[in-house]
């Protein structure tokens, strides 16, 4: 089995080092471009609710009345309440 000469091995390492440097430089350029593009999102304060916080969608009485098939907006205080069986 032949081994590579020290000169060709040195050239190969030099080529690999240049490719690595070019990839690192391109990654740095890409990251700067992304930061410039989305800077407005990073500068805004984050007032997002906690992921574990429960956010009510509607009031409990609306949910219960809608579950029984009655629209609470159609009810008036003087009429009897009829619900679907």
mmCIF file of C-alpha atoms in Angstrom:
data_model
loop_
_atom_site.group_PDB
_atom_site.id
_atom_site.type_symbol
_atom_site.label_atom_id
_atom_site.label_comp_id
_atom_site.label_asym_id
_atom_site.label_seq_id
_atom_site.Cartn_x
_atom_site.Cartn_y
_atom_site.Cartn_z
ATOM 1 C CA UNK A 1 0.000 0.000 0.000
ATOM 2 C CA UNK A 2 1.406 3.354 -1.022
ATOM 3 C CA UNK A 3 1.498 6.251 1.385
ATOM 4 C CA UNK A 4 1.169 9.843 0.297
ATOM 5 C CA UNK A 5 4.264 11.925 0.091
ATOM 6 C CA UNK A 6 4.705 14.635 2.716
ATOM 7 C CA UNK A 7 4.391 17.308 0.033
ATOM 8 C CA UNK A 8 1.031 16.065 -1.271
ATOM 9 C CA UNK A 9 -0.228 15.482 2.295
ATOM 10 C CA UNK A 10 0.707 19.078 3.122
ATOM 11 C CA UNK A 11 -1.126 20.328 0.038
ATOM 12 C CA UNK A 12 -4.187 18.285 0.981
ATOM 13 C CA UNK A 13 -4.179 19.743 4.520
ATOM 14 C CA UNK A 14 -3.801 23.230 3.055
ATOM 15 C CA UNK A 15 -6.788 22.690 0.741
ATOM 16 C CA UNK A 16 -8.907 21.320 3.608
ATOM 17 C CA UNK A 17 -7.937 24.286 5.804
ATOM 18 C CA UNK A 18 -8.902 26.736 3.037
ATOM 19 C CA UNK A 19 -12.258 25.019 2.524
ATOM 20 C CA UNK A 20 -12.884 25.124 6.281
ATOM 21 C CA UNK A 21 -12.008 28.819 6.423
ATOM 22 C CA UNK A 22 -14.293 29.550 3.473
ATOM 23 C CA UNK A 23 -17.184 27.681 5.116
ATOM 24 C CA UNK A 24 -16.672 29.545 8.417
ATOM 25 C CA UNK A 25 -16.575 32.890 6.584
ATOM 26 C CA UNK A 26 -19.773 32.029 4.685
ATOM 27 C CA UNK A 27 -21.498 30.973 7.917
ATOM 28 C CA UNK A 28 -20.521 34.311 9.496
ATOM 29 C CA UNK A 29 -21.862 36.237 6.485
ATOM 30 C CA UNK A 30 -25.131 34.278 6.603
ATOM 31 C CA UNK A 31 -25.565 34.862 10.336
ATOM 32 C CA UNK A 32 -24.989 38.613 9.949
ATOM 33 C CA UNK A 33 -27.518 38.693 7.112
ATOM 34 C CA UNK A 34 -30.118 36.888 9.233
ATOM 35 C CA UNK A 35 -29.499 39.217 12.185
ATOM 36 C CA UNK A 36 -29.942 42.260 9.940
ATOM 37 C CA UNK A 37 -33.123 40.841 8.460
ATOM 38 C CA UNK A 38 -34.796 39.939 11.771
ATOM 39 C CA UNK A 39 -33.348 42.691 13.998
ATOM 40 C CA UNK A 40 -36.818 44.221 14.450
ATOM 41 C CA UNK A 41 -38.036 40.986 16.043
ATOM 42 C CA UNK A 42 -35.111 40.818 18.437
ATOM 43 C CA UNK A 43 -35.539 44.446 19.570
ATOM 44 C CA UNK A 44 -39.196 44.066 20.574
ATOM 45 C CA UNK A 45 -39.949 43.298 24.229
ATOM 46 C CA UNK A 46 -41.328 39.840 24.722
ATOM 47 C CA UNK A 47 -44.727 40.153 26.396
ATOM 48 C CA UNK A 48 -45.850 36.701 25.367
ATOM 49 C CA UNK A 49 -47.810 34.786 27.987
ATOM 50 C CA UNK A 50 -46.216 31.885 29.738
ATOM 51 C CA UNK A 51 -46.780 28.597 27.926
ATOM 52 C CA UNK A 52 -48.155 27.006 31.093
ATOM 53 C CA UNK A 53 -50.671 29.793 31.665
ATOM 54 C CA UNK A 54 -54.298 28.923 30.943
ATOM 55 C CA UNK A 55 -56.003 31.496 28.746
ATOM 56 C CA UNK A 56 -59.804 31.435 29.001
ATOM 57 C CA UNK A 57 -61.510 31.402 25.626
ATOM 58 C CA UNK A 58 -64.988 32.286 26.855
ATOM 59 C CA UNK A 59 -66.867 32.724 30.090
ATOM 60 C CA UNK A 60 -68.021 29.617 31.938
ATOM 61 C CA UNK A 61 -71.722 30.479 31.707
ATOM 62 C CA UNK A 62 -71.454 30.905 27.922
ATOM 63 C CA UNK A 63 -69.839 27.501 27.648
ATOM 64 C CA UNK A 64 -72.470 25.783 29.779
ATOM 65 C CA UNK A 65 -75.417 27.432 28.003
ATOM 66 C CA UNK A 66 -73.994 26.693 24.563
ATOM 67 C CA UNK A 67 -73.442 23.090 25.602
ATOM 68 C CA UNK A 68 -77.178 22.837 26.329
ATOM 69 C CA UNK A 69 -78.085 24.219 22.897
ATOM 70 C CA UNK A 70 -79.233 27.647 24.070
ATOM 71 C CA UNK A 71 -77.847 30.899 22.757
ATOM 72 C CA UNK A 72 -77.473 33.274 25.748
ATOM 73 C CA UNK A 73 -78.032 36.313 23.489
ATOM 74 C CA UNK A 74 -81.551 35.130 22.617
ATOM 75 C CA UNK A 75 -82.642 34.896 26.266
ATOM 76 C CA UNK A 76 -84.483 37.695 27.992
ATOM 77 C CA UNK A 77 -84.931 37.986 31.734
ATOM 78 C CA UNK A 78 -88.761 37.881 31.710
ATOM 79 C CA UNK A 79 -89.241 34.678 29.660
ATOM 80 C CA UNK A 80 -88.973 31.122 30.974
ATOM 81 C CA UNK A 81 -85.845 29.210 30.038
ATOM 82 C CA UNK A 82 -86.480 26.253 27.743
ATOM 83 C CA UNK A 83 -83.615 23.929 27.114
ATOM 84 C CA UNK A 84 -83.210 21.117 24.649
ATOM 85 C CA UNK A 85 -83.546 17.657 26.179
#
